[in-house]
PDB file of C-alpha atoms in Angstrom:
ATOM      1  CA  MET A 179     -32.116 -10.863  14.831  1.00 46.00           C
ATOM      2  CA  ASN A 180     -28.688 -12.136  13.586  1.00 65.00           C
ATOM      3  CA  ILE A 181     -29.447 -10.495  10.162  1.00 67.00           C
ATOM      4  CA  HIS A 182     -30.338  -7.212  11.873  1.00 64.00           C
ATOM      5  CA  LEU A 183     -27.096  -7.294  13.960  1.00 61.00           C
ATOM      6  CA  CYS A 184     -25.054  -8.081  10.768  1.00 68.00           C
ATOM      7  CA  PHE A 185     -26.477  -5.135   8.936  1.00 74.00           C
ATOM      8  CA  LYS A 186     -26.024  -2.937  11.883  1.00 74.00           C
ATOM      9  CA  SER A 187     -22.336  -3.928  12.129  1.00 74.00           C
ATOM     10  CA  ILE A 188     -21.771  -3.449   8.379  1.00 78.00           C
ATOM     11  CA  PHE A 189     -23.478   0.011   8.472  1.00 81.00           C
ATOM     12  CA  LYS A 190     -21.406   1.048  11.559  1.00 80.00           C
ATOM     13  CA  CYS A 191     -18.156  -0.143   9.941  1.00 81.00           C
ATOM     14  CA  THR A 192     -18.978   1.583   6.610  1.00 85.00           C
ATOM     15  CA  THR A 193     -19.845   4.986   8.254  1.00 88.00           C
ATOM     16  CA  ASN A 194     -16.654   4.556  10.368  1.00 87.00           C
ATOM     17  CA  LEU A 195     -14.516   4.060   7.281  1.00 90.00           C
ATOM     18  CA  LEU A 196     -16.129   7.029   5.474  1.00 92.00           C
ATOM     19  CA  LYS A 197     -14.833   9.158   8.430  1.00 94.00           C
ATOM     20  CA  TYR A 198     -11.290   8.112   7.731  1.00 94.00           C
ATOM     21  CA  PHE A 199     -11.685   8.663   4.013  1.00 94.00           C
ATOM     22  CA  PHE A 200     -13.070  12.105   4.821  1.00 95.00           C
ATOM     23  CA  ILE A 201      -9.968  12.883   6.787  1.00 96.00           C
ATOM     24  CA  PHE A 202      -7.723  11.645   4.014  1.00 94.00           C
ATOM     25  CA  PHE A 203      -9.332  13.714   1.232  1.00 94.00           C
ATOM     26  CA  ALA A 204      -9.778  16.768   3.478  1.00 95.00           C
ATOM     27  CA  SER A 205      -6.049  16.653   4.216  1.00 95.00           C
ATOM     28  CA  LEU A 206      -5.185  16.188   0.499  1.00 92.00           C
ATOM     29  CA  ILE A 207      -7.498  19.115  -0.473  1.00 93.00           C
ATOM     30  CA  PHE A 208      -5.942  21.349   2.251  1.00 94.00           C
ATOM     31  CA  SER A 209      -2.466  20.434   1.176  1.00 92.00           C
ATOM     32  CA  ILE A 210      -3.189  21.182  -2.560  1.00 90.00           C
ATOM     33  CA  ALA A 211      -4.663  24.485  -1.620  1.00 92.00           C
ATOM     34  CA  LEU A 212      -1.663  25.379   0.536  1.00 91.00           C
ATOM     35  CA  GLN A 213       0.642  24.134  -2.227  1.00 86.00           C
ATOM     36  CA  GLU A 214      -0.912  26.498  -4.729  1.00 87.00           C
ATOM     37  CA  LYS A 215      -0.635  29.392  -2.298  1.00 86.00           C
ATOM     38  CA  LEU A 216       2.963  28.792  -1.177  1.00 85.00           C
ATOM     39  CA  ALA A 217       4.198  27.242  -4.498  1.00 77.00           C
ATOM     40  CA  PHE A 218       6.058  24.284  -3.118  1.00 77.00           C
ATOM     41  CA  ASN A 219       6.495  20.969  -5.020  1.00 76.00           C
ATOM     42  CA  ASP A 220       4.366  17.958  -5.271  1.00 77.00           C
ATOM     43  CA  ASP A 221       6.470  15.902  -2.912  1.00 77.00           C
ATOM     44  CA  ILE A 222       6.119  18.363  -0.073  1.00 82.00           C
ATOM     45  CA  GLY A 223       2.405  18.613  -0.777  1.00 84.00           C
ATOM     46  CA  PHE A 224       1.836  14.818  -0.702  1.00 87.00           C
ATOM     47  CA  SER A 225       4.003  14.484   2.325  1.00 89.00           C
ATOM     48  CA  LEU A 226       2.159  17.183   4.265  1.00 92.00           C
ATOM     49  CA  ALA A 227      -1.140  15.532   3.323  1.00 92.00           C
ATOM     50  CA  LEU A 228       0.110  12.206   4.669  1.00 94.00           C
ATOM     51  CA  LEU A 229       1.332  13.800   7.881  1.00 95.00           C
ATOM     52  CA  ILE A 230      -1.867  15.658   8.493  1.00 96.00           C
ATOM     53  CA  SER A 231      -4.124  12.757   7.744  1.00 96.00           C
ATOM     54  CA  THR A 232      -2.058  10.342   9.931  1.00 96.00           C
ATOM     55  CA  PHE A 233      -2.242  12.683  12.817  1.00 96.00           C
ATOM     56  CA  PHE A 234      -6.077  12.857  12.640  1.00 96.00           C
ATOM     57  CA  PHE A 235      -6.275   9.082  11.980  1.00 96.00           C
ATOM     58  CA  LEU A 236      -4.475   8.469  15.321  1.00 96.00           C
ATOM     59  CA  LEU A 237      -6.723  11.140  16.971  1.00 96.00           C
ATOM     60  CA  ALA A 238      -9.786   9.420  15.646  1.00 95.00           C
ATOM     61  CA  LEU A 239      -8.619   6.084  17.003  1.00 95.00           C
ATOM     62  CA  LYS A 240      -8.135   7.732  20.442  1.00 95.00           C
ATOM     63  CA  ILE A 241     -11.717   9.247  20.204  1.00 94.00           C
ATOM     64  CA  GLU A 242     -12.944   5.675  19.539  1.00 92.00           C
ATOM     65  CA  LYS A 243     -11.244   4.696  22.790  1.00 93.00           C
ATOM     66  CA  LYS A 244      -8.713   2.531  21.072  1.00 93.00           C
ATOM     67  CA  LYS A 245      -5.059   2.400  21.793  1.00 94.00           C
ATOM     68  CA  PRO A 246      -3.424   3.146  18.389  1.00 94.00           C
ATOM     69  CA  ILE A 247      -0.337   0.978  18.983  1.00 94.00           C
ATOM     70  CA  GLU A 248      -2.491  -2.069  19.901  1.00 95.00           C
ATOM     71  CA  PHE A 249      -5.183  -1.516  17.378  1.00 95.00           C
ATOM     72  CA  LEU A 250      -2.726  -1.158  14.588  1.00 96.00           C
ATOM     73  CA  ARG A 251      -0.655  -4.027  15.800  1.00 95.00           C
ATOM     74  CA  LEU A 252       2.508  -1.888  15.620  1.00 95.00           C
ATOM     75  CA  ARG A 253       5.201  -4.227  16.996  1.00 94.00           C
ATOM     76  CA  LYS A 254       8.968  -4.682  16.862  1.00 94.00           C
ATOM     77  CA  VAL A 255      10.346  -5.607  13.318  1.00 94.00           C
ATOM     78  CA  ASN A 256      11.139  -9.332  13.096  1.00 93.00           C
ATOM     79  CA  PHE A 257      14.430  -9.145  11.412  1.00 93.00           C
ATOM     80  CA  LYS A 258      14.393 -12.843  10.677  1.00 91.00           C
ATOM     81  CA  LEU A 259      11.597 -12.181   8.214  1.00 92.00           C
ATOM     82  CA  LEU A 260      13.399  -9.418   6.301  1.00 94.00           C
ATOM     83  CA  PRO A 261      15.291 -11.767   3.866  1.00 92.00           C
ATOM     84  CA  SER A 262      12.020 -13.446   2.860  1.00 93.00           C
ATOM     85  CA  LEU A 263      10.407 -10.041   2.432  1.00 94.00           C
ATOM     86  CA  ILE A 264      13.167  -8.725   0.215  1.00 95.00           C
ATOM     87  CA  PHE A 265      12.864 -12.021  -1.938  1.00 95.00           C
ATOM     88  CA  LEU A 266       9.163 -11.614  -2.089  1.00 95.00           C
ATOM     89  CA  SER A 267       9.397  -7.974  -3.103  1.00 95.00           C
ATOM     90  CA  VAL A 268      11.804  -8.819  -5.952  1.00 94.00           C
ATOM     91  CA  ILE A 269       9.332 -11.487  -7.182  1.00 95.00           C
ATOM     92  CA  ILE A 270       6.378  -9.149  -7.037  1.00 95.00           C
ATOM     93  CA  LEU A 271       8.192  -6.373  -8.724  1.00 94.00           C
ATOM     94  CA  LEU A 272       9.344  -8.582 -11.515  1.00 93.00           C
ATOM     95  CA  PHE A 273       5.723  -9.688 -12.110  1.00 95.00           C
ATOM     96  CA  GLU A 274       4.479  -6.136 -11.892  1.00 92.00           C
ATOM     97  CA  ILE A 275       7.026  -4.843 -14.358  1.00 91.00           C
ATOM     98  CA  GLY A 276       6.385  -7.595 -16.773  1.00 92.00           C
ATOM     99  CA  LEU A 277       2.507  -7.334 -16.572  1.00 92.00           C
ATOM    100  CA  GLY A 278       2.773  -3.490 -16.660  1.00 89.00           C
ATOM    101  CA  ASN A 279       4.954  -3.414 -19.775  1.00 87.00           C
ATOM    102  CA  LEU A 280       2.815  -6.154 -21.451  1.00 89.00           C
ATOM    103  CA  LEU A 281      -0.450  -4.266 -20.880  1.00 87.00           C
ATOM    104  CA  HIS A 282       1.250  -1.136 -22.038  1.00 83.00           C
ATOM    105  CA  GLU A 283       2.181  -2.752 -25.256  1.00 81.00           C
ATOM    106  CA  ILE A 284      -1.387  -4.218 -25.720  1.00 82.00           C
ATOM    107  CA  PHE A 285      -3.365  -1.130 -24.838  1.00 77.00           C
ATOM    108  CA  THR A 286      -0.783   1.484 -25.640  1.00 66.00           C
ATOM    109  CA  SER A 287      -1.782   3.089 -22.368  1.00 57.00           C
ATOM    110  CA  PRO A 288       0.877   5.352 -20.688  1.00 53.00           C
ATOM    111  CA  ILE A 289       2.362   4.141 -17.379  1.00 53.00           C
ATOM    112  CA  SER A 290       3.339   6.888 -15.019  1.00 54.00           C
ATOM    113  CA  ASP A 291       6.832   6.026 -14.040  1.00 53.00           C
ATOM    114  CA  ASP A 292       8.620   9.410 -13.950  1.00 55.00           C
ATOM    115  CA  MET A 293      10.472   9.827 -10.735  1.00 59.00           C
ATOM    116  CA  ASP A 294      12.455  13.090 -10.300  1.00 64.00           C
ATOM    117  CA  LEU A 295      14.468  12.407  -7.170  1.00 67.00           C
ATOM    118  CA  CYS A 296      15.215  15.060  -4.655  1.00 74.00           C
ATOM    119  CA  PHE A 297      15.420  15.040  -0.786  1.00 78.00           C
ATOM    120  CA  PHE A 298      11.713  15.463  -0.255  1.00 80.00           C
ATOM    121  CA  SER A 299      10.757  12.837  -2.854  1.00 83.00           C
ATOM    122  CA  VAL A 300      13.136  10.285  -1.241  1.00 88.00           C
ATOM    123  CA  LEU A 301      11.734  11.230   2.193  1.00 89.00           C
ATOM    124  CA  HIS A 302       8.241  10.704   0.860  1.00 89.00           C
ATOM    125  CA  ILE A 303       8.924   7.526  -1.068  1.00 91.00           C
ATOM    126  CA  LEU A 304      11.055   5.701   1.652  1.00 94.00           C
ATOM    127  CA  ILE A 305       9.794   7.077   4.948  1.00 94.00           C
ATOM    128  CA  LEU A 306       6.350   8.826   4.915  1.00 94.00           C
ATOM    129  CA  ALA A 307       4.562   6.730   2.340  1.00 94.00           C
ATOM    130  CA  PRO A 308       5.380   3.369   3.869  1.00 96.00           C
ATOM    131  CA  ILE A 309       4.476   4.527   7.419  1.00 96.00           C
ATOM    132  CA  CYS A 310       1.435   6.649   6.734  1.00 96.00           C
ATOM    133  CA  GLU A 311      -0.039   4.524   3.896  1.00 96.00           C
ATOM    134  CA  GLU A 312       0.276   1.328   5.914  1.00 97.00           C
ATOM    135  CA  ILE A 313      -1.431   2.949   8.854  1.00 97.00           C
ATOM    136  CA  PHE A 314      -4.325   4.008   6.662  1.00 96.00           C
ATOM    137  CA  PHE A 315      -4.811   1.069   4.327  1.00 97.00           C
ATOM    138  CA  ARG A 316      -3.690  -1.944   6.382  1.00 97.00           C
ATOM    139  CA  GLY A 317      -3.828  -0.750   9.967  1.00 96.00           C
ATOM    140  CA  ILE A 318      -7.211   0.891   9.666  1.00 96.00           C
ATOM    141  CA  ILE A 319      -9.148  -0.027   6.441  1.00 96.00           C
ATOM    142  CA  PHE A 320      -8.112  -3.647   6.233  1.00 96.00           C
ATOM    143  CA  ALA A 321      -8.392  -4.226   9.992  1.00 94.00           C
ATOM    144  CA  LYS A 322     -11.908  -2.891  10.088  1.00 92.00           C
ATOM    145  CA  LEU A 323     -13.082  -4.584   6.873  1.00 93.00           C
ATOM    146  CA  LYS A 324     -12.006  -8.088   7.771  1.00 91.00           C
ATOM    147  CA  ASN A 325     -14.180  -7.806  10.905  1.00 87.00           C
ATOM    148  CA  ILE A 326     -17.455  -7.657   8.811  1.00 87.00           C
ATOM    149  CA  MET A 327     -16.522  -9.756   5.641  1.00 88.00           C
ATOM    150  CA  PRO A 328     -14.501 -12.825   4.501  1.00 92.00           C
ATOM    151  CA  LEU A 329     -10.724 -12.261   4.654  1.00 94.00           C
ATOM    152  CA  SER A 330     -10.195 -12.676   0.816  1.00 94.00           C
ATOM    153  CA  LEU A 331     -12.828  -9.959   0.038  1.00 95.00           C
ATOM    154  CA  ALA A 332     -11.317  -7.647   2.709  1.00 95.00           C
ATOM    155  CA  ILE A 333      -7.802  -8.054   1.166  1.00 97.00           C
ATOM    156  CA  PHE A 334      -9.177  -7.382  -2.242  1.00 96.00           C
ATOM    157  CA  ILE A 335     -11.143  -4.268  -1.279  1.00 96.00           C
ATOM    158  CA  GLN A 336      -8.297  -2.671   0.683  1.00 96.00           C
ATOM    159  CA  ALA A 337      -5.889  -3.393  -2.185  1.00 97.00           C
ATOM    160  CA  PHE A 338      -8.292  -1.964  -4.828  1.00 95.00           C
ATOM    161  CA  LEU A 339      -8.688   1.256  -2.776  1.00 94.00           C
ATOM    162  CA  PHE A 340      -4.910   1.381  -2.421  1.00 95.00           C
ATOM    163  CA  GLY A 341      -4.402   1.080  -6.170  1.00 93.00           C
ATOM    164  CA  PHE A 342      -7.283   3.434  -7.055  1.00 91.00           C
ATOM    165  CA  LEU A 343      -5.969   6.176  -4.869  1.00 89.00           C
ATOM    166  CA  HIS A 344      -2.474   5.813  -6.338  1.00 85.00           C
ATOM    167  CA  GLY A 345      -3.244   5.557 -10.023  1.00 76.00           C
ATOM    168  CA  GLY A 346      -7.085   5.615 -10.645  1.00 64.00           C
ATOM    169  CA  LEU A 347      -7.610   9.141  -9.586  1.00 66.00           C
ATOM    170  CA  SER A 348      -5.029  10.446 -12.054  1.00 66.00           C
ATOM    171  CA  GLY A 349      -6.354   8.178 -14.918  1.00 66.00           C
ATOM    172  CA  HIS A 350      -3.453   5.776 -14.944  1.00 77.00           C
ATOM    173  CA  ILE A 351      -5.512   2.594 -14.951  1.00 85.00           C
ATOM    174  CA  ILE A 352      -2.575   0.206 -15.638  1.00 86.00           C
ATOM    175  CA  GLN A 353      -0.641   1.792 -12.727  1.00 87.00           C
ATOM    176  CA  ALA A 354      -3.702   1.370 -10.505  1.00 90.00           C
ATOM    177  CA  LEU A 355      -3.876  -2.338 -11.463  1.00 91.00           C
ATOM    178  CA  ILE A 356      -0.168  -2.904 -10.780  1.00 92.00           C
ATOM    179  CA  ILE A 357      -0.319  -1.106  -7.383  1.00 94.00           C
ATOM    180  CA  THR A 358      -3.492  -3.210  -6.455  1.00 95.00           C
ATOM    181  CA  ILE A 359      -1.325  -6.249  -6.805  1.00 95.00           C
ATOM    182  CA  SER A 360       1.165  -4.674  -4.355  1.00 95.00           C
ATOM    183  CA  GLY A 361      -1.857  -3.838  -2.106  1.00 96.00           C
ATOM    184  CA  ILE A 362      -2.905  -7.596  -2.033  1.00 97.00           C
ATOM    185  CA  VAL A 363       0.604  -8.680  -1.006  1.00 97.00           C
ATOM    186  CA  LEU A 364       0.889  -5.931   1.636  1.00 97.00           C
ATOM    187  CA  GLY A 365      -2.449  -7.084   3.031  1.00 97.00           C
ATOM    188  CA  LEU A 366      -1.202 -10.655   3.193  1.00 96.00           C
ATOM    189  CA  VAL A 367       1.991  -9.689   4.840  1.00 96.00           C
ATOM    190  CA  TYR A 368       0.080  -7.688   7.459  1.00 97.00           C
ATOM    191  CA  HIS A 369      -2.392 -10.537   8.106  1.00 96.00           C
ATOM    192  CA  TYR A 370       0.028 -13.396   8.427  1.00 93.00           C
ATOM    193  CA  THR A 371       2.676 -11.452  10.487  1.00 94.00           C
ATOM    194  CA  GLU A 372       0.040  -9.721  12.468  1.00 94.00           C
ATOM    195  CA  ASN A 373       2.504  -6.849  12.673  1.00 97.00           C
ATOM    196  CA  LEU A 374       2.167  -3.442  10.939  1.00 98.00           C
ATOM    197  CA  SER A 375       5.901  -2.981  11.217  1.00 97.00           C
ATOM    198  CA  MET A 376       6.430  -5.862   8.757  1.00 97.00           C
ATOM    199  CA  SER A 377       4.007  -4.381   6.123  1.00 97.00           C
ATOM    200  CA  ILE A 378       5.703  -1.040   6.623  1.00 98.00           C
ATOM    201  CA  SER A 379       9.087  -2.822   6.029  1.00 97.00           C
ATOM    202  CA  PHE A 380       7.871  -4.591   2.955  1.00 97.00           C
ATOM    203  CA  HIS A 381       6.506  -1.270   1.618  1.00 97.00           C
ATOM    204  CA  PHE A 382       9.836   0.424   2.249  1.00 97.00           C
ATOM    205  CA  ILE A 383      11.798  -2.415   0.559  1.00 96.00           C
ATOM    206  CA  ASN A 384       9.378  -2.326  -2.413  1.00 95.00           C
ATOM    207  CA  ASN A 385       9.705   1.412  -2.879  1.00 95.00           C
ATOM    208  CA  PHE A 386      13.475   1.326  -2.393  1.00 95.00           C
ATOM    209  CA  ILE A 387      13.900  -1.248  -5.188  1.00 93.00           C
ATOM    210  CA  VAL A 388      11.518   0.620  -7.438  1.00 90.00           C
ATOM    211  CA  MET A 389      13.517   3.846  -6.858  1.00 89.00           C
ATOM    212  CA  ILE A 390      16.798   2.031  -7.770  1.00 89.00           C
ATOM    213  CA  LEU A 391      15.273   0.437 -10.827  1.00 85.00           C
ATOM    214  CA  ASN A 392      13.984   3.816 -11.946  1.00 81.00           C
ATOM    215  CA  ILE A 393      17.521   5.228 -11.689  1.00 80.00           C
ATOM    216  CA  LEU A 394      19.001   2.371 -13.707  1.00 79.00           C
ATOM    217  CA  ASP A 395      16.269   2.711 -16.443  1.00 70.00           C
ATOM    218  CA  PHE A 396      16.609  -0.504 -18.252  1.00 69.00           C
ATOM    219  CA  ASP A 397      14.397  -2.416 -20.734  1.00 75.00           C
ATOM    220  CA  ILE A 398      13.396  -6.078 -20.186  1.00 80.00           C
ATOM    221  CA  ASN A 399      11.227  -8.518 -21.961  1.00 87.00           C
ATOM    222  CA  PRO A 400       7.814  -8.577 -20.188  1.00 89.00           C
ATOM    223  CA  ILE A 401       6.943 -12.269 -20.937  1.00 92.00           C
ATOM    224  CA  PHE A 402      10.450 -13.178 -19.502  1.00 92.00           C
ATOM    225  CA  CYS A 403       9.761 -11.083 -16.396  1.00 93.00           C
ATOM    226  CA  ILE A 404       6.341 -12.794 -15.767  1.00 94.00           C
ATOM    227  CA  LEU A 405       7.672 -16.249 -16.325  1.00 95.00           C
ATOM    228  CA  ILE A 406      10.755 -15.731 -14.068  1.00 95.00           C
ATOM    229  CA  SER A 407       8.580 -14.268 -11.377  1.00 95.00           C
ATOM    230  CA  ILE A 408       6.201 -17.248 -11.432  1.00 95.00           C
ATOM    231  CA  LEU A 409       9.069 -19.669 -11.174  1.00 96.00           C
ATOM    232  CA  LEU A 410      10.638 -17.708  -8.346  1.00 95.00           C
ATOM    233  CA  LEU A 411       7.292 -17.536  -6.567  1.00 94.00           C
ATOM    234  CA  ILE A 412       6.983 -21.396  -6.746  1.00 94.00           C
ATOM    235  CA  ILE A 413      10.473 -21.563  -5.147  1.00 93.00           C
ATOM    236  CA  TYR A 414       9.616 -18.927  -2.552  1.00 92.00           C
ATOM    237  CA  ILE A 415       6.435 -20.764  -1.425  1.00 90.00           C
ATOM    238  CA  LYS A 416       8.373 -24.042  -1.041  1.00 88.00           C
ATOM    239  CA  TRP A 417      11.061 -22.263   0.835  1.00 87.00           C
ATOM    240  CA  ILE A 418       8.795 -20.250   3.162  1.00 84.00           C
ATOM    241  CA  THR A 419       6.676 -23.289   4.048  1.00 80.00           C
ATOM    242  CA  SER A 420       9.783 -25.382   4.858  1.00 78.00           C
ATOM    243  CA  ILE A 421      11.208 -23.022   7.502  1.00 70.00           C
ATOM    244  CA  LYS A 422      10.019 -21.922  10.923  1.00 59.00           C
ATOM    245  CA  TYR A 423      10.431 -18.512  12.496  1.00 53.00           C
TER     246      TYR A 423
END
């Protein structure tokens, strides 16, 4: 009986998640079609897809008789945590830059890092992507997955999907791997703070730093980046476990 209930729960969750993925891809396809017809740029197209899909995500939660704010755990930002999130973001980005460049050197695989900034790209990178993507990947996918599987597996799956949809679909495998790492950290931030606003904040901080680094356009030794990030992570863990919020 327990096995039957377990499979029933997994099946229900899987079909439920497929509904949200259908919404996401339908919104993306609609935006691409509209983009070709009206000839606006990619940033407007992606932003439109995020806005449309997020609207229907929230509508779907309402149809499931869930209160979106409560289900997503959307609460006030804990400003005391922001310094630690900034520190963590710097550490993760150092590691990702080092690993990405190292893999690029080994496999001579191109990393998509072009970022032509305009108003709509900044709006997409700093506002829409952090809010809408966190609602989808952490607030919905991760929240539903961890109800039917071990936490570690749920974190990995939502992070893999996050990375795959960012880089895998366009063939940028290294980029997908790097963004998967960010997805793992975002999942951990959401889980341990129990607050979607904090993962949104981390996502914003991460994207902001990436945008600044892209403008500066500097070269750095990948091994040095990785070693420094590991050292800083050890310091960070000791620091975060010694304080109370």
